[in-house]
PDB file of C-alpha atoms in Angstrom:
ATOM      1  CA  GLY A   1      51.966 210.841 163.296  1.00 82.00           C
ATOM      2  CA  ILE A   2      52.761 207.578 161.573  1.00 88.00           C
ATOM      3  CA  GLN A   3      56.426 206.881 160.903  1.00 93.00           C
ATOM      4  CA  VAL A   4      57.385 204.870 157.826  1.00 96.00           C
ATOM      5  CA  GLU A   5      60.822 203.318 157.531  1.00 97.00           C
ATOM      6  CA  GLN A   6      62.116 201.666 154.396  1.00 98.00           C
ATOM      7  CA  SER A   7      65.139 199.436 154.089  1.00 98.00           C
ATOM      8  CA  PRO A   8      67.648 199.189 152.653  1.00 98.00           C
ATOM      9  CA  PRO A   9      68.087 202.847 151.644  1.00 97.00           C
ATOM     10  CA  ASP A  10      70.252 201.885 148.679  1.00 97.00           C
ATOM     11  CA  LEU A  11      70.600 198.633 146.765  1.00 97.00           C
ATOM     12  CA  ILE A  12      72.837 197.647 143.870  1.00 97.00           C
ATOM     13  CA  LEU A  13      72.028 194.410 142.056  1.00 96.00           C
ATOM     14  CA  GLN A  14      73.409 192.474 139.156  1.00 97.00           C
ATOM     15  CA  GLU A  15      70.853 191.889 136.438  1.00 97.00           C
ATOM     16  CA  GLY A  16      68.987 188.659 137.135  1.00 97.00           C
ATOM     17  CA  ALA A  17      69.314 188.838 140.921  1.00 98.00           C
ATOM     18  CA  ASN A  18      66.395 188.803 143.357  1.00 97.00           C
ATOM     19  CA  SER A  19      65.751 191.333 146.110  1.00 97.00           C
ATOM     20  CA  THR A  20      63.453 192.114 149.015  1.00 98.00           C
ATOM     21  CA  LEU A  21      62.527 195.649 150.039  1.00 98.00           C
ATOM     22  CA  ARG A  22      61.000 196.253 153.450  1.00 98.00           C
ATOM     23  CA  CYS A  23      58.584 198.854 154.791  1.00 98.00           C
ATOM     24  CA  ASN A  24      57.900 199.189 158.526  1.00 98.00           C
ATOM     25  CA  PHE A  25      55.198 201.485 159.882  1.00 96.00           C
ATOM     26  CA  SER A  26      54.603 202.629 163.423  1.00 94.00           C
ATOM     27  CA  ASP A  27      50.813 202.477 163.706  1.00 90.00           C
ATOM     28  CA  SER A  28      47.873 200.578 162.299  1.00 88.00           C
ATOM     29  CA  VAL A  29      46.938 201.619 158.780  1.00 87.00           C
ATOM     30  CA  ASN A  30      44.086 200.804 156.468  1.00 84.00           C
ATOM     31  CA  ASN A  31      45.873 201.658 153.255  1.00 88.00           C
ATOM     32  CA  LEU A  32      49.291 200.772 151.872  1.00 94.00           C
ATOM     33  CA  GLN A  33      50.726 201.232 148.423  1.00 95.00           C
ATOM     34  CA  TRP A  34      54.050 200.520 146.740  1.00 98.00           C
ATOM     35  CA  PHE A  35      55.264 202.858 143.992  1.00 98.00           C
ATOM     36  CA  HIS A  36      58.177 202.961 141.587  1.00 98.00           C
ATOM     37  CA  GLN A  37      59.380 206.449 140.739  1.00 96.00           C
ATOM     38  CA  ASN A  38      60.961 206.677 137.325  1.00 90.00           C
ATOM     39  CA  PRO A  39      63.795 209.096 136.444  1.00 86.00           C
ATOM     40  CA  TRP A  40      61.263 211.670 135.257  1.00 87.00           C
ATOM     41  CA  GLY A  41      59.506 211.737 138.614  1.00 91.00           C
ATOM     42  CA  GLN A  42      56.379 209.809 137.711  1.00 92.00           C
ATOM     43  CA  LEU A  43      55.094 207.615 140.536  1.00 95.00           C
ATOM     44  CA  ILE A  44      53.975 204.324 139.037  1.00 96.00           C
ATOM     45  CA  ASN A  45      51.539 202.210 141.012  1.00 96.00           C
ATOM     46  CA  LEU A  46      52.900 198.755 141.779  1.00 98.00           C
ATOM     47  CA  PHE A  47      50.579 197.394 144.452  1.00 97.00           C
ATOM     48  CA  TYR A  48      47.647 198.529 146.561  1.00 94.00           C
ATOM     49  CA  ILE A  49      48.038 196.106 149.436  1.00 95.00           C
ATOM     50  CA  PRO A  50      46.711 197.017 152.904  1.00 91.00           C
ATOM     51  CA  SER A  51      46.941 193.316 153.776  1.00 93.00           C
ATOM     52  CA  GLY A  52      47.686 189.954 152.211  1.00 96.00           C
ATOM     53  CA  THR A  53      49.803 188.985 149.232  1.00 98.00           C
ATOM     54  CA  LYS A  54      49.666 190.008 145.587  1.00 97.00           C
ATOM     55  CA  GLN A  55      51.746 189.170 142.548  1.00 98.00           C
ATOM     56  CA  ASN A  56      52.230 190.922 139.236  1.00 97.00           C
ATOM     57  CA  GLY A  57      54.753 189.309 136.950  1.00 97.00           C
ATOM     58  CA  ARG A  58      58.222 189.438 138.487  1.00 97.00           C
ATOM     59  CA  LEU A  59      56.975 191.562 141.380  1.00 98.00           C
ATOM     60  CA  SER A  60      55.081 190.464 144.444  1.00 98.00           C
ATOM     61  CA  ALA A  61      54.191 192.088 147.744  1.00 98.00           C
ATOM     62  CA  THR A  62      53.093 190.958 151.174  1.00 98.00           C
ATOM     63  CA  THR A  63      51.656 193.089 153.956  1.00 97.00           C
ATOM     64  CA  VAL A  64      51.329 191.768 157.500  1.00 97.00           C
ATOM     65  CA  ALA A  65      49.178 194.514 158.976  1.00 93.00           C
ATOM     66  CA  THR A  66      49.134 193.065 162.492  1.00 94.00           C
ATOM     67  CA  GLU A  67      52.943 193.201 162.599  1.00 96.00           C
ATOM     68  CA  ARG A  68      53.119 196.557 160.785  1.00 97.00           C
ATOM     69  CA  TYR A  69      55.336 195.719 157.853  1.00 98.00           C
ATOM     70  CA  SER A  70      55.202 195.121 154.137  1.00 98.00           C
ATOM     71  CA  LEU A  71      57.667 193.463 151.783  1.00 98.00           C
ATOM     72  CA  LEU A  72      58.202 194.012 148.064  1.00 98.00           C
ATOM     73  CA  TYR A  73      59.912 191.193 146.190  1.00 98.00           C
ATOM     74  CA  ILE A  74      61.629 191.725 142.868  1.00 98.00           C
ATOM     75  CA  SER A  75      62.721 188.579 141.061  1.00 97.00           C
ATOM     76  CA  SER A  76      65.055 188.289 138.060  1.00 97.00           C
ATOM     77  CA  SER A  77      65.785 192.005 138.196  1.00 97.00           C
ATOM     78  CA  GLN A  78      66.247 193.981 134.982  1.00 97.00           C
ATOM     79  CA  THR A  79      67.995 197.289 134.336  1.00 95.00           C
ATOM     80  CA  THR A  80      64.589 198.877 133.812  1.00 94.00           C
ATOM     81  CA  ASP A  81      63.778 198.112 137.456  1.00 96.00           C
ATOM     82  CA  SER A  82      66.241 200.812 138.495  1.00 95.00           C
ATOM     83  CA  GLY A  83      64.755 203.798 140.272  1.00 96.00           C
ATOM     84  CA  VAL A  84      63.303 204.635 143.659  1.00 98.00           C
ATOM     85  CA  TYR A  85      60.729 202.437 145.348  1.00 98.00           C
ATOM     86  CA  PHE A  86      58.380 204.069 147.825  1.00 98.00           C
ATOM     87  CA  CYS A  87      56.048 202.621 150.384  1.00 97.00           C
ATOM     88  CA  ALA A  88      53.124 204.869 151.340  1.00 95.00           C
ATOM     89  CA  VAL A  89      50.577 204.310 154.088  1.00 93.00           C
ATOM     90  CA  GLY A  90      47.295 205.918 155.039  1.00 86.00           C
ATOM     91  CA  LYS A  91      45.190 205.954 158.171  1.00 75.00           C
ATOM     92  CA  GLY A  92      41.580 206.922 158.621  1.00 60.00           C
ATOM     93  CA  GLY A  93      39.113 208.357 156.148  1.00 57.00           C
ATOM     94  CA  GLY A  94      40.427 209.691 152.909  1.00 52.00           C
ATOM     95  CA  PHE A  95      44.007 209.179 151.890  1.00 56.00           C
ATOM     96  CA  LYS A  96      46.504 211.282 153.811  1.00 73.00           C
ATOM     97  CA  THR A  97      49.534 209.463 152.587  1.00 83.00           C
ATOM     98  CA  ILE A  98      52.739 209.154 154.557  1.00 91.00           C
ATOM     99  CA  PHE A  99      55.671 208.135 152.407  1.00 95.00           C
ATOM    100  CA  GLY A 100      58.836 206.423 153.458  1.00 96.00           C
ATOM    101  CA  ALA A 101      62.187 207.820 152.361  1.00 96.00           C
ATOM    102  CA  GLY A 102      62.424 205.224 149.613  1.00 97.00           C
ATOM    103  CA  THR A 103      64.838 202.521 148.493  1.00 98.00           C
ATOM    104  CA  ARG A 104      67.109 203.552 145.628  1.00 97.00           C
ATOM    105  CA  LEU A 105      67.697 200.532 143.395  1.00 97.00           C
ATOM    106  CA  PHE A 106      70.335 200.307 140.685  1.00 96.00           C
ATOM    107  CA  VAL A 107      70.451 197.189 138.521  1.00 96.00           C
ATOM    108  CA  LYS A 108      73.705 196.657 136.647  1.00 96.00           C
ATOM    109  CA  ALA A 109      73.765 194.983 133.238  1.00 95.00           C
TER     110      ALA A 109
ATOM    111  CA  ASP B   1      41.082 207.354 130.531  1.00 64.00           C
ATOM    112  CA  ALA B   2      43.643 210.179 130.649  1.00 74.00           C
ATOM    113  CA  GLY B   3      44.674 209.456 134.218  1.00 93.00           C
ATOM    114  CA  VAL B   4      45.809 212.292 136.467  1.00 96.00           C
ATOM    115  CA  THR B   5      47.114 215.278 134.550  1.00 97.00           C
ATOM    116  CA  GLN B   6      49.084 218.214 135.901  1.00 97.00           C
ATOM    117  CA  SER B   7      50.104 221.514 134.373  1.00 97.00           C
ATOM    118  CA  PRO B   8      52.521 222.994 133.741  1.00 97.00           C
ATOM    119  CA  THR B   9      55.268 220.350 133.724  1.00 96.00           C
ATOM    120  CA  HIS B  10      58.039 222.820 134.465  1.00 97.00           C
ATOM    121  CA  LEU B  11      58.025 226.318 135.898  1.00 96.00           C
ATOM    122  CA  ILE B  12      60.644 228.880 136.883  1.00 98.00           C
ATOM    123  CA  LYS B  13      59.674 231.672 139.272  1.00 98.00           C
ATOM    124  CA  THR B  14      61.470 234.433 141.154  1.00 98.00           C
ATOM    125  CA  ARG B  15      61.571 234.692 144.943  1.00 98.00           C
ATOM    126  CA  GLY B  16      58.543 236.554 146.266  1.00 98.00           C
ATOM    127  CA  GLN B  17      56.326 235.700 143.316  1.00 98.00           C
ATOM    128  CA  GLN B  18      53.160 233.635 143.432  1.00 98.00           C
ATOM    129  CA  VAL B  19      52.492 230.420 141.508  1.00 98.00           C
ATOM    130  CA  THR B  20      49.428 228.336 140.637  1.00 98.00           C
ATOM    131  CA  LEU B  21      49.665 224.653 139.744  1.00 98.00           C
ATOM    132  CA  ARG B  22      46.774 222.698 138.299  1.00 98.00           C
ATOM    133  CA  CYS B  23      45.568 219.108 138.517  1.00 98.00           C
ATOM    134  CA  SER B  24      42.812 217.154 136.799  1.00 97.00           C
ATOM    135  CA  PRO B  25      41.945 213.933 138.596  1.00 96.00           C
ATOM    136  CA  LYS B  26      41.406 210.505 137.121  1.00 94.00           C
ATOM    137  CA  SER B  27      37.892 209.995 135.791  1.00 93.00           C
ATOM    138  CA  GLY B  28      35.529 208.904 138.552  1.00 89.00           C
ATOM    139  CA  HIS B  29      37.701 210.175 141.399  1.00 91.00           C
ATOM    140  CA  ASP B  30      36.448 212.797 143.848  1.00 90.00           C
ATOM    141  CA  THR B  31      39.456 213.477 146.062  1.00 90.00           C
ATOM    142  CA  VAL B  32      42.647 215.335 145.221  1.00 93.00           C
ATOM    143  CA  SER B  33      45.773 215.458 147.365  1.00 93.00           C
ATOM    144  CA  TRP B  34      48.923 217.526 146.847  1.00 97.00           C
ATOM    145  CA  TYR B  35      52.487 216.592 147.768  1.00 97.00           C
ATOM    146  CA  GLN B  36      55.854 218.323 147.713  1.00 98.00           C
ATOM    147  CA  GLN B  37      58.923 216.251 146.888  1.00 97.00           C
ATOM    148  CA  ALA B  38      62.324 217.804 147.475  1.00 96.00           C
ATOM    149  CA  LEU B  39      65.312 216.338 145.679  1.00 92.00           C
ATOM    150  CA  GLY B  40      66.331 212.999 147.145  1.00 91.00           C
ATOM    151  CA  GLN B  41      63.393 212.762 149.542  1.00 93.00           C
ATOM    152  CA  GLY B  42      60.007 211.127 149.669  1.00 95.00           C
ATOM    153  CA  PRO B  43      56.866 213.116 148.870  1.00 96.00           C
ATOM    154  CA  GLN B  44      55.458 215.180 151.755  1.00 96.00           C
ATOM    155  CA  PHE B  45      51.686 215.607 152.143  1.00 94.00           C
ATOM    156  CA  ILE B  46      50.519 219.212 151.738  1.00 96.00           C
ATOM    157  CA  PHE B  47      46.716 218.928 151.841  1.00 94.00           C
ATOM    158  CA  GLN B  48      43.698 217.056 150.548  1.00 92.00           C
ATOM    159  CA  TYR B  49      40.487 218.330 148.971  1.00 92.00           C
ATOM    160  CA  TYR B  50      37.094 216.652 148.868  1.00 88.00           C
ATOM    161  CA  GLU B  51      33.762 218.256 147.993  1.00 89.00           C
ATOM    162  CA  GLU B  52      35.596 221.539 147.420  1.00 93.00           C
ATOM    163  CA  GLU B  53      36.765 221.634 151.041  1.00 92.00           C
ATOM    164  CA  GLU B  54      40.229 221.176 152.523  1.00 92.00           C
ATOM    165  CA  ARG B  55      39.859 218.012 154.628  1.00 86.00           C
ATOM    166  CA  GLN B  56      43.361 217.417 155.902  1.00 85.00           C
ATOM    167  CA  ARG B  57      46.559 219.421 155.948  1.00 90.00           C
ATOM    168  CA  GLY B  58      50.180 218.552 156.457  1.00 91.00           C
ATOM    169  CA  ASN B  59      52.849 220.670 158.104  1.00 92.00           C
ATOM    170  CA  PHE B  60      52.979 223.469 155.541  1.00 96.00           C
ATOM    171  CA  PRO B  61      52.592 227.232 156.112  1.00 97.00           C
ATOM    172  CA  ASP B  62      49.580 229.256 155.083  1.00 97.00           C
ATOM    173  CA  ARG B  63      51.485 230.426 152.009  1.00 98.00           C
ATOM    174  CA  PHE B  64      50.321 227.126 150.552  1.00 98.00           C
ATOM    175  CA  SER B  65      46.642 227.180 149.693  1.00 97.00           C
ATOM    176  CA  GLY B  66      44.377 225.293 147.369  1.00 97.00           C
ATOM    177  CA  HIS B  67      41.054 225.010 145.746  1.00 97.00           C
ATOM    178  CA  GLN B  68      38.864 222.270 144.323  1.00 97.00           C
ATOM    179  CA  PHE B  69      36.305 222.981 141.637  1.00 97.00           C
ATOM    180  CA  PRO B  70      32.896 221.332 141.096  1.00 96.00           C
ATOM    181  CA  ASN B  71      34.429 219.131 138.373  1.00 95.00           C
ATOM    182  CA  TYR B  72      36.902 217.833 141.015  1.00 95.00           C
ATOM    183  CA  SER B  73      39.935 219.494 139.425  1.00 97.00           C
ATOM    184  CA  SER B  74      42.204 221.336 141.811  1.00 98.00           C
ATOM    185  CA  GLU B  75      44.723 224.132 142.078  1.00 98.00           C
ATOM    186  CA  LEU B  76      47.670 224.586 144.407  1.00 98.00           C
ATOM    187  CA  ASN B  77      48.720 228.167 145.088  1.00 98.00           C
ATOM    188  CA  VAL B  78      51.969 229.195 146.716  1.00 98.00           C
ATOM    189  CA  ASN B  79      52.507 232.827 147.705  1.00 98.00           C
ATOM    190  CA  ALA B  80      55.707 234.694 148.522  1.00 98.00           C
ATOM    191  CA  LEU B  81      57.895 231.989 146.999  1.00 98.00           C
ATOM    192  CA  LEU B  82      61.109 231.037 148.772  1.00 98.00           C
ATOM    193  CA  LEU B  83      64.136 229.306 147.318  1.00 98.00           C
ATOM    194  CA  GLY B  84      63.244 226.326 149.512  1.00 97.00           C
ATOM    195  CA  ASP B  85      59.945 225.908 147.682  1.00 98.00           C
ATOM    196  CA  SER B  86      61.860 224.533 144.711  1.00 98.00           C
ATOM    197  CA  ALA B  87      60.622 220.956 144.374  1.00 98.00           C
ATOM    198  CA  LEU B  88      58.541 218.502 142.401  1.00 97.00           C
ATOM    199  CA  TYR B  89      54.863 219.039 143.191  1.00 98.00           C
ATOM    200  CA  LEU B  90      52.712 215.946 142.804  1.00 97.00           C
ATOM    201  CA  CYS B  91      48.967 215.625 142.649  1.00 96.00           C
ATOM    202  CA  ALA B  92      47.152 212.399 143.496  1.00 94.00           C
ATOM    203  CA  SER B  93      43.543 211.494 142.958  1.00 93.00           C
ATOM    204  CA  SER B  94      41.430 208.816 144.594  1.00 88.00           C
ATOM    205  CA  LEU B  95      37.949 208.040 145.792  1.00 82.00           C
ATOM    206  CA  LEU B  96      37.431 209.187 149.355  1.00 75.00           C
ATOM    207  CA  GLN B  97      36.181 205.721 150.145  1.00 70.00           C
ATOM    208  CA  ASP B  98      34.683 202.738 148.411  1.00 66.00           C
ATOM    209  CA  SER B  99      31.263 201.213 149.044  1.00 65.00           C
ATOM    210  CA  GLY B 100      32.708 199.395 152.039  1.00 61.00           C
ATOM    211  CA  GLY B 101      34.002 202.595 153.625  1.00 60.00           C
ATOM    212  CA  ARG B 102      37.616 201.717 152.887  1.00 63.00           C
ATOM    213  CA  ASN B 103      40.259 203.997 151.457  1.00 66.00           C
ATOM    214  CA  THR B 104      40.986 203.492 147.796  1.00 81.00           C
ATOM    215  CA  GLU B 105      44.067 203.356 145.641  1.00 88.00           C
ATOM    216  CA  ALA B 106      45.619 206.715 144.766  1.00 90.00           C
ATOM    217  CA  PHE B 107      47.049 207.589 141.368  1.00 94.00           C
ATOM    218  CA  PHE B 108      49.610 210.302 140.770  1.00 95.00           C
ATOM    219  CA  GLY B 109      50.178 212.769 137.988  1.00 96.00           C
ATOM    220  CA  GLN B 110      53.548 213.324 136.375  1.00 95.00           C
ATOM    221  CA  GLY B 111      54.264 216.316 138.591  1.00 96.00           C
ATOM    222  CA  THR B 112      55.196 219.963 138.148  1.00 97.00           C
ATOM    223  CA  ARG B 113      58.854 220.767 138.663  1.00 97.00           C
ATOM    224  CA  LEU B 114      59.058 224.244 140.235  1.00 98.00           C
ATOM    225  CA  THR B 115      62.334 226.118 140.372  1.00 98.00           C
ATOM    226  CA  VAL B 116      62.543 229.311 142.415  1.00 98.00           C
ATOM    227  CA  VAL B 117      65.469 231.594 141.584  1.00 98.00           C
TER     228      VAL B 117
END
């Protein structure tokens, strides 16, 4: 099956700093999403980005499908950005999602 | 739009018991997938339902079963509970595919936190 690797596993930032989270996947996919999991467990959709680049406020994401990786950029980080960021990929019909292990982000005030 | 809703939010069961978790998908969605998330790990795919049939299944034993109803809502059943079944159970809904045959964005419910004692 598809393997999804996220890096770094843990990240500590000072408020206001920028960061880049990476997601590598081992096979071609036709679906990729980034999620932020809040302390209560809710997975919040950040980007649906099987290819290309998207931006939403301080967040942006780029997926290079041919090279099997995706990047999530967080600029001017805030304490509310803390939590776990997951990359999830899907292959084939339907949406059998394979999640990475996540990047645990802590933003210090 | 209520989004994806799951019930109950928390549940405590005893080893050997059976449990049923419920999920109502986002309006307009026809596909429901279930995931198990152990503490400190990423969600693991259990199975997916479309048109009331199980379409795909992850690496979970037959103790895990499900059902999808004509209104697209779904249930996850776990029999003979083990301590290791303690986890956050997440439901996601999506469209099987859009008009172009592509997969669509999935949305998750808030989860059911199951504790087996």
